[in-house]
XYZ file of C-alpha atoms in Angstrom:
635
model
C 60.587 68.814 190.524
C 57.575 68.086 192.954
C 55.665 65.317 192.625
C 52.108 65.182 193.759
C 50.148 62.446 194.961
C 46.526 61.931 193.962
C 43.596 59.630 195.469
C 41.393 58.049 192.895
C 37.714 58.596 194.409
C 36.341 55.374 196.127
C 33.696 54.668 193.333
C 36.473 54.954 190.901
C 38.738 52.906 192.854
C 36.064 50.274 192.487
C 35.442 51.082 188.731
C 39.454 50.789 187.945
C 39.313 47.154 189.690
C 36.225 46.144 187.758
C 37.627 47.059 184.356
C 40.912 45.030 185.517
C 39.676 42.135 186.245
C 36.042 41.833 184.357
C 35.831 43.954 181.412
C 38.648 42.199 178.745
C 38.089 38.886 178.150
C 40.879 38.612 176.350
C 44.224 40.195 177.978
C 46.203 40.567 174.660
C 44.081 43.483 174.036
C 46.016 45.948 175.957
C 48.991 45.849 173.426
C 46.014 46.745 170.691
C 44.869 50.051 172.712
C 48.340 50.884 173.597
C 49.290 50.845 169.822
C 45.969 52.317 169.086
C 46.340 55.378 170.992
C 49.545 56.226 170.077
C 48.411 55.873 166.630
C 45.624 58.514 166.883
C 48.872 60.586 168.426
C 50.972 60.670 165.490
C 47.430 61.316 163.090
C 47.289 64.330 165.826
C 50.676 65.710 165.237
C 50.679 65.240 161.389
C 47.196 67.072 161.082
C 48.821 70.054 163.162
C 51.963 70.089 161.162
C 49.729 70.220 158.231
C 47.543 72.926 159.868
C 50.809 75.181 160.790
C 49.851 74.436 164.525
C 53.281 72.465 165.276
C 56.294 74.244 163.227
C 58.907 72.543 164.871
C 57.678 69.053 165.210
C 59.660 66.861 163.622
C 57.173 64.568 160.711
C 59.543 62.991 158.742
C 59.787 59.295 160.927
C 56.317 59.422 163.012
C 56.356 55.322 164.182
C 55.299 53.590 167.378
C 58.717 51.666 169.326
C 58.000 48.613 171.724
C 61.118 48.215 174.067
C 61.078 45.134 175.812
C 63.502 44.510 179.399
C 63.346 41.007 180.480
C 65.516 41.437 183.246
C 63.332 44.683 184.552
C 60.224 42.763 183.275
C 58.968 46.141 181.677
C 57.485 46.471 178.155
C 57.132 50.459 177.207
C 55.195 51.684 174.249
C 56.717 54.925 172.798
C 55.429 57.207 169.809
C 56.590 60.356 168.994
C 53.283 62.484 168.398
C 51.736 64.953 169.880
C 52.300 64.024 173.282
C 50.020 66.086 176.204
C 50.223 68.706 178.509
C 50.435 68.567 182.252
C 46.490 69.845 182.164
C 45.825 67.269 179.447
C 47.709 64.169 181.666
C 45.391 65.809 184.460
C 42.029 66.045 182.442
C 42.752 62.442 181.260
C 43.094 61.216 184.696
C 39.780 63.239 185.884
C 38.178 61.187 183.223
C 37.783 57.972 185.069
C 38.037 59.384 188.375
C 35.264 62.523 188.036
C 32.990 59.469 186.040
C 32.900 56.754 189.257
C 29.690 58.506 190.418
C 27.376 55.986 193.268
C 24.989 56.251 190.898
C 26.687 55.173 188.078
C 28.308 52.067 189.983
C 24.338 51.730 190.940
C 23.726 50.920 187.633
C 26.685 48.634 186.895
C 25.575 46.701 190.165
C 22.348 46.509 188.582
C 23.268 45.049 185.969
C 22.294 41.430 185.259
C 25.182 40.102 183.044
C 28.351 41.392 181.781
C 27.263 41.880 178.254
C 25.125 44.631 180.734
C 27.969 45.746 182.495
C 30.031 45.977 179.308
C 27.248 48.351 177.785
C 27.703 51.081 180.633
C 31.315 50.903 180.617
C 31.247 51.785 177.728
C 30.325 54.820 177.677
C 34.147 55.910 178.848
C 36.698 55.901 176.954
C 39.519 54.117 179.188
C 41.696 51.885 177.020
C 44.791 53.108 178.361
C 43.541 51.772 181.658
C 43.796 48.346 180.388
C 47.428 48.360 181.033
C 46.624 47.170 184.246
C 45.640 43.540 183.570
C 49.250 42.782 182.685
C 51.208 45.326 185.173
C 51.631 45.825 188.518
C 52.545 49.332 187.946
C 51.816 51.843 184.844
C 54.418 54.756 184.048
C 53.509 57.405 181.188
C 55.790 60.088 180.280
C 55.085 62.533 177.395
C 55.660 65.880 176.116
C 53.084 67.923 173.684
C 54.639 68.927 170.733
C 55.915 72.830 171.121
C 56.920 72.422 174.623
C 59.745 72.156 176.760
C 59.071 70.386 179.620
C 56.975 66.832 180.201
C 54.977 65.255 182.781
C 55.181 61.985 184.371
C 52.196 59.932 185.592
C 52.680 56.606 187.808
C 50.212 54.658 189.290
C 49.628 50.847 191.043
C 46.117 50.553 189.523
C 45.084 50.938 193.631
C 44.607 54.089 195.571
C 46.642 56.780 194.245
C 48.283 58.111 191.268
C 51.294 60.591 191.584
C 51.756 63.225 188.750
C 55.525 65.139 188.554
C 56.566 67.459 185.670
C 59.898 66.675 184.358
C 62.716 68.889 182.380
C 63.771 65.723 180.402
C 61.365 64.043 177.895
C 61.461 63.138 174.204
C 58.556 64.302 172.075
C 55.914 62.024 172.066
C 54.515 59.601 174.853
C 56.068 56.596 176.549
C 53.877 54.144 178.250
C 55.617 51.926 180.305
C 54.306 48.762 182.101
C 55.622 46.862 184.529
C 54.608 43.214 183.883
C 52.911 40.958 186.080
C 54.775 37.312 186.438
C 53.451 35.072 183.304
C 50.636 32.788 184.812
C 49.135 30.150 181.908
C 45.993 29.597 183.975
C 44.638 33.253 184.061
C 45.642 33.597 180.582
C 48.336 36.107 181.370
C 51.318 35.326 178.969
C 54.820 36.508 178.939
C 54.619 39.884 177.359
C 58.261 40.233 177.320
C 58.420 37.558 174.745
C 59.593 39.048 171.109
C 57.411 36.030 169.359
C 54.070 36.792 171.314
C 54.742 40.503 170.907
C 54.880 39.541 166.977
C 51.949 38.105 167.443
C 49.385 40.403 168.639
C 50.924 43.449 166.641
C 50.201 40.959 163.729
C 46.932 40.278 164.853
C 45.308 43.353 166.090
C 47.790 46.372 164.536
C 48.828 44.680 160.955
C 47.022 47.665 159.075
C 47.380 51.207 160.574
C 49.470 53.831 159.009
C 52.743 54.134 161.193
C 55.240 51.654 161.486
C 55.695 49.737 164.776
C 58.976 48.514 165.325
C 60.201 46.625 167.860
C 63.893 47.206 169.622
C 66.129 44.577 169.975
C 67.581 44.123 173.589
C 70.913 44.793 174.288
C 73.316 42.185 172.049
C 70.674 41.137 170.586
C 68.636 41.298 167.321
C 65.320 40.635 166.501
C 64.068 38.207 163.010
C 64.317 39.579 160.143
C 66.731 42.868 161.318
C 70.288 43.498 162.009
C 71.956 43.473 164.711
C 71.042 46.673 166.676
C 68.121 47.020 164.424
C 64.488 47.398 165.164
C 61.812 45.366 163.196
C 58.788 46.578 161.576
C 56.082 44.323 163.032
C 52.918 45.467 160.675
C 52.838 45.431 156.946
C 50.907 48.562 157.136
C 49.146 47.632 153.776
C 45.596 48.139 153.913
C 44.389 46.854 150.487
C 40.939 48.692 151.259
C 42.241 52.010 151.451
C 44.776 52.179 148.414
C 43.068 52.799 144.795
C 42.192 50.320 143.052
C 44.485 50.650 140.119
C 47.845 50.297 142.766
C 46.442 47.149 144.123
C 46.653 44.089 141.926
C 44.120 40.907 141.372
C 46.751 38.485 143.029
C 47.259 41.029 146.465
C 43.415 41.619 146.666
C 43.535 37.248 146.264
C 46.113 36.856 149.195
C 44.067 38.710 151.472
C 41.160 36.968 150.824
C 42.462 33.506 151.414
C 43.942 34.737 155.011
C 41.451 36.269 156.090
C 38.578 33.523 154.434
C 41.095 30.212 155.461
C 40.316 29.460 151.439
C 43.041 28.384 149.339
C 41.204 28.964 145.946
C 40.429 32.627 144.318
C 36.884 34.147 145.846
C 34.935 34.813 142.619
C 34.397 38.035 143.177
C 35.582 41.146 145.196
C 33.754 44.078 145.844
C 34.918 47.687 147.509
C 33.217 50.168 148.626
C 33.994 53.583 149.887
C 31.516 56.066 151.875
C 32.425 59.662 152.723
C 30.824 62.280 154.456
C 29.819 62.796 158.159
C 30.152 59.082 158.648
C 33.401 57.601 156.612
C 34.047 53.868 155.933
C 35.995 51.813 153.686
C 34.954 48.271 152.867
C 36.961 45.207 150.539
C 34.173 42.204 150.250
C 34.804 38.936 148.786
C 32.146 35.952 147.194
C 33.593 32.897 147.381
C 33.947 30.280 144.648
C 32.722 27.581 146.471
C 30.312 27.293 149.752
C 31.950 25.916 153.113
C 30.421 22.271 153.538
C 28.958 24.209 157.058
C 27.201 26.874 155.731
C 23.507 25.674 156.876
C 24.554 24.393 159.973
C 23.775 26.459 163.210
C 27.231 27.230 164.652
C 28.598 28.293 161.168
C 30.913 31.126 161.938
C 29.536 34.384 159.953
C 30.237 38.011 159.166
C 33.238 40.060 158.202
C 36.184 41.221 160.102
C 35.915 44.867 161.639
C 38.393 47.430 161.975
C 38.285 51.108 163.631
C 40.919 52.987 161.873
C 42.361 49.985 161.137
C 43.167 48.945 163.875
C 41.399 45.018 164.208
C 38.490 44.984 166.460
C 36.395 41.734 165.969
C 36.733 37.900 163.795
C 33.258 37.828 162.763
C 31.009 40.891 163.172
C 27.241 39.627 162.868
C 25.812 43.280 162.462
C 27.466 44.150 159.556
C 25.605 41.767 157.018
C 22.576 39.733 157.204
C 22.190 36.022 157.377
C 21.273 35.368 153.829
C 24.976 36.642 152.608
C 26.288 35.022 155.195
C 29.037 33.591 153.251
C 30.522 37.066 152.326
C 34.170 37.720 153.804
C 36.468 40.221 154.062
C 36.753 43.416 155.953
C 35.234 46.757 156.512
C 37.274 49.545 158.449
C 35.703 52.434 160.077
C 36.406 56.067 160.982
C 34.092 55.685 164.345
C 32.167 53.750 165.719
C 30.420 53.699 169.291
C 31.931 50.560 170.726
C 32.327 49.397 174.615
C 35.581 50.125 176.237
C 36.717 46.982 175.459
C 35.963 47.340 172.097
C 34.422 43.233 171.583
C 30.909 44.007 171.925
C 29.134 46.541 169.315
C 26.407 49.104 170.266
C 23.429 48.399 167.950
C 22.828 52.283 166.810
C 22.300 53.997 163.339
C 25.747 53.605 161.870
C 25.891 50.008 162.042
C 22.499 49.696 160.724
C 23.676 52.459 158.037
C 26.698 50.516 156.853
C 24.797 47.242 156.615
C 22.011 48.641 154.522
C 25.105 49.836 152.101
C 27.184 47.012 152.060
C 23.978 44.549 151.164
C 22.419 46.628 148.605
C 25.797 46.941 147.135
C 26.398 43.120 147.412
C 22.964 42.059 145.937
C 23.753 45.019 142.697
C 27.030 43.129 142.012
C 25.455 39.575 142.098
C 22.655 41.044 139.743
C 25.217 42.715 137.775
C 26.818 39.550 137.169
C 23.961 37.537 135.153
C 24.860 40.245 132.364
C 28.734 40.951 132.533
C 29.832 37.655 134.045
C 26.785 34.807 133.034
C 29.307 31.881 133.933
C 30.789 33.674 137.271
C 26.875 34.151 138.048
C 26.154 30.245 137.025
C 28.968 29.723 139.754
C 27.293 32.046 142.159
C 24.127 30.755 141.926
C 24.441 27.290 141.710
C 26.884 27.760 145.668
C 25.077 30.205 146.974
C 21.483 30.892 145.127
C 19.583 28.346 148.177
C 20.960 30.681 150.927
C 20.444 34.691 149.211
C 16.527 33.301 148.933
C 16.252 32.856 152.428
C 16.280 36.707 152.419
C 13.061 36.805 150.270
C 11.554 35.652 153.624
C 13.521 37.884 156.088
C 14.264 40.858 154.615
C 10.943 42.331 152.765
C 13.060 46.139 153.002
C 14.967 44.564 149.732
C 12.990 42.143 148.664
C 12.830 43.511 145.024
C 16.511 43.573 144.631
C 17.015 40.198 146.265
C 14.305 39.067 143.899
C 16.515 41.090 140.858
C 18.993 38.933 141.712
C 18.126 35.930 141.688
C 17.427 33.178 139.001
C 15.258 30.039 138.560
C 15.055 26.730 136.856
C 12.304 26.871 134.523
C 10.514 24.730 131.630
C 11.428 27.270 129.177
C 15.167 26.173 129.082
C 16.473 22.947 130.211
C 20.021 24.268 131.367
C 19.435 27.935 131.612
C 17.723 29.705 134.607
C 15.786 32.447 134.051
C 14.718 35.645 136.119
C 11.486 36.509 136.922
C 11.495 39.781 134.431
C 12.665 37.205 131.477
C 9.544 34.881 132.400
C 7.075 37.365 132.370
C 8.384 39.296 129.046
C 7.639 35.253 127.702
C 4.253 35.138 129.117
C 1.702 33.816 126.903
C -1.445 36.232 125.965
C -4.295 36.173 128.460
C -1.974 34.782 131.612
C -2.012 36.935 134.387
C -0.131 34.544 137.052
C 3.428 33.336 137.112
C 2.933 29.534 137.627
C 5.764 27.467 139.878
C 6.249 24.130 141.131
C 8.083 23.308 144.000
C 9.583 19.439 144.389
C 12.554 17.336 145.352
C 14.093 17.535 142.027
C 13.444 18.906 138.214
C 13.192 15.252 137.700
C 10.183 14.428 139.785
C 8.665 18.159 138.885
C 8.547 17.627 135.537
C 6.983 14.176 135.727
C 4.585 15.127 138.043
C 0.463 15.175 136.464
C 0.134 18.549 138.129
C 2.796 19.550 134.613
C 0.647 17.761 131.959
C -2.088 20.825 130.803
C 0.815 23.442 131.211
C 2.839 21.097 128.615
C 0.591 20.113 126.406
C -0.323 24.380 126.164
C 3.588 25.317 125.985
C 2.800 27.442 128.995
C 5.972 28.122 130.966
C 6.354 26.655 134.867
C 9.342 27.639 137.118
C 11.277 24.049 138.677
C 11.834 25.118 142.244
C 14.084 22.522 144.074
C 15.364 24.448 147.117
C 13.979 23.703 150.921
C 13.818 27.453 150.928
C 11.534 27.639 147.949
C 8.402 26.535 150.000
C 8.546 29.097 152.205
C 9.335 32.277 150.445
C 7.380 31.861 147.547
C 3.958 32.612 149.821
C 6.236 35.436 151.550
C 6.952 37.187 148.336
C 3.340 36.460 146.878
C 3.744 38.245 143.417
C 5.900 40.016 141.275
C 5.374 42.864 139.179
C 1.331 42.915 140.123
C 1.619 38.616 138.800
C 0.167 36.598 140.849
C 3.015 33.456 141.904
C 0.697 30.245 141.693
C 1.472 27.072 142.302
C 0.510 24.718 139.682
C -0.319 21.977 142.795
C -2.373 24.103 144.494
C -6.220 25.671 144.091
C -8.073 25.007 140.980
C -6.266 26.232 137.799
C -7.870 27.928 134.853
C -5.728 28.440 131.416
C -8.489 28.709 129.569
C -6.988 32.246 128.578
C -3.897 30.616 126.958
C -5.696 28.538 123.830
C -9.192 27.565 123.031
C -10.929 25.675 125.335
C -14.363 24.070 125.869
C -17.387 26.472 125.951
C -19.023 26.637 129.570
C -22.293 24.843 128.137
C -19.638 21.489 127.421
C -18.221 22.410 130.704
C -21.205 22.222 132.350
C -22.748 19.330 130.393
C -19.720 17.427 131.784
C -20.100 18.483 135.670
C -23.445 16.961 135.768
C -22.512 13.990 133.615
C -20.037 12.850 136.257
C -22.037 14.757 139.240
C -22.965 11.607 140.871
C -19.321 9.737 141.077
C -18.105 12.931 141.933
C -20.514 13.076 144.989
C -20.456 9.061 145.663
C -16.217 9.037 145.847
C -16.235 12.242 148.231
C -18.203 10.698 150.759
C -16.440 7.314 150.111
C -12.936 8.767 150.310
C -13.883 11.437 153.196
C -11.837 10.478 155.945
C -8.483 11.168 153.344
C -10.023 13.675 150.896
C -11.746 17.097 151.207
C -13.408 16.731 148.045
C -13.475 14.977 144.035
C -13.633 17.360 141.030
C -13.135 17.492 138.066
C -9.270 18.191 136.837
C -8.669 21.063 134.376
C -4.501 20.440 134.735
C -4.604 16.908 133.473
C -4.097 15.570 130.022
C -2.337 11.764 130.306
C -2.956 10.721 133.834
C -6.495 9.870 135.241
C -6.011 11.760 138.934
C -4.224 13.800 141.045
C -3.839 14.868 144.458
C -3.395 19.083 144.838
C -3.718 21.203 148.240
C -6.140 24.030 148.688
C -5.002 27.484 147.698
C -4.425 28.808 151.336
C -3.175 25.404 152.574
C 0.134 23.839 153.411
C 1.998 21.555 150.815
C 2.868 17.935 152.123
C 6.341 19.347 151.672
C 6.374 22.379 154.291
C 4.149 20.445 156.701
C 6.899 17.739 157.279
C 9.424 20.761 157.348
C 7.452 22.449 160.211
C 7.352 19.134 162.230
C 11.228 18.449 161.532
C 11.469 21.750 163.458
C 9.332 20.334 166.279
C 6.338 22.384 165.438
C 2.869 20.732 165.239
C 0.886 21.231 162.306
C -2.592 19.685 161.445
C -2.421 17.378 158.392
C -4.902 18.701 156.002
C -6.916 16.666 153.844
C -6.245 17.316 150.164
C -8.448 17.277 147.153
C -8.521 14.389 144.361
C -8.856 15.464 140.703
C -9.626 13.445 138.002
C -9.395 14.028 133.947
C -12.727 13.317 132.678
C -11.109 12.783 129.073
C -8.846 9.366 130.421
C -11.058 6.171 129.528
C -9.981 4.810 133.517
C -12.428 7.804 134.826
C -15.104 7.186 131.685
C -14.852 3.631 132.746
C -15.162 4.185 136.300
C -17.922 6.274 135.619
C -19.965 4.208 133.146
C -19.797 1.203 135.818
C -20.884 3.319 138.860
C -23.774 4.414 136.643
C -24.966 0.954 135.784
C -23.805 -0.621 139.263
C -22.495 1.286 141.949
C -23.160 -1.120 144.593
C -20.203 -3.411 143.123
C -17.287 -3.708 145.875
C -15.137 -3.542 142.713
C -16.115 -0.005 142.419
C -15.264 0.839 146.057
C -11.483 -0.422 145.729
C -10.811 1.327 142.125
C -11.690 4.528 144.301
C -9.331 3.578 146.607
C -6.350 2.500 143.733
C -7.193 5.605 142.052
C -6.506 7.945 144.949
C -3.354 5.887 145.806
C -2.219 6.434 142.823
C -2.339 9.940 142.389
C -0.044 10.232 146.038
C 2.542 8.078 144.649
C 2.618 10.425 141.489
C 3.517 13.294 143.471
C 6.102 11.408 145.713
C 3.640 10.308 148.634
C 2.733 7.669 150.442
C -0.723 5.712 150.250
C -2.283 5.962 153.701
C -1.834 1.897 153.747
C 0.402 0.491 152.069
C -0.337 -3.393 152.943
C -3.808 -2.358 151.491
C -2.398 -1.049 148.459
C -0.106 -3.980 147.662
C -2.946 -6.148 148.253
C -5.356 -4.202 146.052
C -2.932 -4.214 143.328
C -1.598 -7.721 143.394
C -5.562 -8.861 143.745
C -6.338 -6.634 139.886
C -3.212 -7.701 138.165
C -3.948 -11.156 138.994
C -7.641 -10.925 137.106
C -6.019 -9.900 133.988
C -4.186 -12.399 133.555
């Protein structure tokens, strides 16, 4: 037969080099789109036996062979699918020649980085090219299904190519490669080896349909088969795309733990199916317990990606947010526009359509939980509940459901959280808002004087304890048309609640302490805006709270942790007219407000009120002093 030599085009010459040398960062890869092809051969062949379009081909053992020759130093790939045609071989071929236009290469030159160069590549699809990181030399021979004769196409990965149709060739294609010499510091590994063959089919092939067995050399036999045997390599078992009812609790367990690095049970799993013009499968997993490193900034995050599963990427980012960051498991797609070298995903509408799915679907099942599961959702919560909230503050496109989902500590149970739609079904008549307080501890909360009038009325406060909590209660803002308000913050009215004073005792009051009001403002200015009078206080005599657009103490020092400068804003003092300290305090300014006495009680007083709430008094030394200097006198 004649064989014909071909010269690749100068720009592609250049483009086949590039993709050799720059493109795969990781060389193992070739085996992956070796396997991968001739996997979408024997899906070819099957479809047009099924079709009537291939009535001889022979269906009943479609599998992919890897025949190793150490003494040759060759490694061929072999399926028996559909195989192509001498104008197929030829069309393939034109692909990457006919595409290394100058102004293509123009814009890969342009390009400032390879994540940039990876981009344009990819809009080819040359895997089979990638045989030439490991070879010096690339053979394919193949047949298409229904026809006599095959082709053969050699090339160096250099100048030319040679193309030669042949009378003898088995069904199918054969890829062979003829290895480079194993070199540890370029990362180019013995490929003859049986275990690192193992290995990579393990790694990147585990899961697609056809068996890929591995032939024993001559005399010898591989693990796990007889002598003149060939090994299956994958365990073809793709939990994700078997029903549910053939897969048991323990198999969907195993997978988990591999692919997770967990040894205990996740404590929940979650599949999810999608059909149409855009098909994917996906097999989630919640953990039972958060990774000590799940707030730390190199945590590792996202779930494992296959295309038609065959394994594409460890942790894919795209697919799920950072709030359910501590999701595993896998999600295997039909298509998906990825780079030639498959490790770098295109940001385009089906990734953004399959993360919308999966975490709507993710956030259901957690809020789904509460009611079928309540302990499996105490689990949940109490791992995980700190790190879903941070998506009440980045993702306002669910913001109800994340809301829906979660639960919070509240005064209305002391081991039960509640959800927002339970606390405002308990609201008292005449409250509109939804009252929180946010604090180091339930502890601390619950002692603080800001909690004394919403006590003493029975009126219910939510115990927020989370970092998170300062932030994305002013993101979220209300729920339900309730205002959130933070009992520490603004002035607070629950007059609606019970009975309260009439406005002519209210305002009898205001102008009976008007003038220590007035006198401790302008004493106290350089720390406090102003001095009112408290409607939040029933047991202690003062308080400190913020304005209502202001900055707590609390999200101030977490802004400067992360190095950003915030003004320190002066707070307001409130005191309970009804405590006999403020009576006191004002009977003596009234009769004598001259006294130095007077002038340090201000000073204890407001010193007081920032240690209630966990602060600091401005001076300490001072403090002490003060303190030391009145306990003495009443003794």
């Amino acid at each position: 037969m004649t064989t014909e030599t071909f010269e690749f085009q100068v720009e592609a010459r250049q483009l086949l080099q590039l993709m050799i040398h720059s493109v795969y960062s990781n060389k193992d890869v070739f085996l992956r789109e070796l396997v991968s092809n001739a996997s979408d051969a024997l899906d070819k062949l099957r479809l047009a036996a099924l079709r009537g379009d291939a009535p001889d081909a022979d269906v009943s053992d479609l599998h992919i062979e890897l025949e190793v020759d150490k003494d040759a130093r060759t490694l061929t790939v072999r399926d028996n699918g559909i195989g192509m045609s001498y104008d197929e071989v030829t069309q393939l071929i034109g692909t990457i020649a006919n595409s290394g236009t100058a102004k293509f290469l123009q814009e890969l030159s342009e390009a400032k980085d390879a994540a940039g160069a990876d981009g344009l590549i990819g809009q080819f699809g040359v895997g089979f090219y990638s045989g030439f990181m490991v070879a010096d030399e690339v053979t394919l021979v193949t047949r298409h299904a229904g026809e006599t004769g095959g082709t053969r196409w050699t090339s160096r990965g250099e100048g030319t190519y040679t193309l030669e149709r042949v009378d003898e060739a088995p069904p199918g294609t054969a890829v062979t490669l003829h290895l480079k010499p194993a070199d540890s510091e370029n990362q180019l590994h013995d490929y003859t080896s049986a275990w690192k063959i193992k290995e990579i089919v393990k790694r990147y092939s585990d899961f697609i349909t056809w068996p890929v067995r591995l032939l024993p050399e001559a005399g010898e036999a591989s693990d796990g088969a007889e002598a003149g045997e060939a090994e299956t390599l994958n365990s073809m078992k793709a939990l994700w795309a078997r029903p549910r009812d053939e897969v048991s609790d323990d198999e969907y367990h195993e997978l988990y733990k591999h692919i997770g690095h967990d040894w205990r049970d996740p404590l929940e799993t979650i599949r999810l199916q999608a059909e149409g013009t855009f098909e994917y499968q996906a097999l989630l997993f919640v953990p039972s317990h958060a990774p000590h490193d799940l707030f730390t900034q190199g945590y590792q995050r996202g779930v494992q990606l296959y295309v038609k599963r065959v394994f594409i990427m460890d942790d894919c980012e795209e697919l799920l947010p950072p709030y359910l960051r501590f999701v595993k498991g896998v999600v295997d797609a039909q298509d998906l526009s990825l780079n030639v070298s498959r490790e770098i995903l295109q940001q385009d509408r089906h990734i953004r359509m399959i993360q919308r799915r999966l975490t709507k679907k993710v956030l259901a099942t957690v809020k789904d939980l509460r009611t079928s599961a309540p302990d499996r959702y105490a689990t949940f919560w109490r791992e995980f509940g700190a790190v879903l909230k941070e998506g009440l503050v980045t993702d306002s496109e669910n913001r109800d459901a994340i809301l829906a989902a979660c639960s919070f500590a509240s005064t209305h149970d002391a081991e039960e959280p509640t959800a927002l739609k339970d606390y405002v079904e308990r609201m008292k008549d005449g409250q509109d808002d939804i009252y929180y307080m946010t604090g180091e501890s339930r502890q601390a909360i619950e002692n603080s004087p800001h909690m004394e009038a919403f006590r003493a009325k029975g009126v219910e406060v939510l115990l927020l304890t989370d970092a998170v909590d300062e932030v994305w209660v002013d993101a979220v803002g209300e729920y339900e048309g309730r205002t959130l308000r933070s009992v520490a913050k603004g002035e607070i009215d629950l007059s609606g609640t019970e009975a309260e004073k009439s406005d002519a005792e209210k305002e009898k009051q205001g102008e009976e302490y008007a003038g220590l009001l007035g006198w401790m403002t302008e004493h106290l200015g350089e720390d406090v805006k102003e001095v009112r009078l408290s409607s939040r206080l029933t047991v202690s005599p003062a308080c400190v709270v913020s304005d209502a657009g202001e900055l707590t103490p609390a999200l101030e020092n977490m802004y400067r942790a992360m190095g950003q400068e915030v003004p320190s804003a002066k707070r307001i003092l409130e005191l309970n007219p009804e405590h006999q300290l403020v009576k006191t305090l004002n009977r003596a300014w009234t009769d004598r407000r001259d006294r130095v006495e007077l002038t340090e009680t201000a000073e204890l007083l407001h010193a007081l009120a920032v240690l209630a709430e966990g602060g600091r008094p401005k001076e300490p030394a001072r403090f002490v002093q003060l303190m030391a200097d009145r306990l003495e006198r009443t003794l």
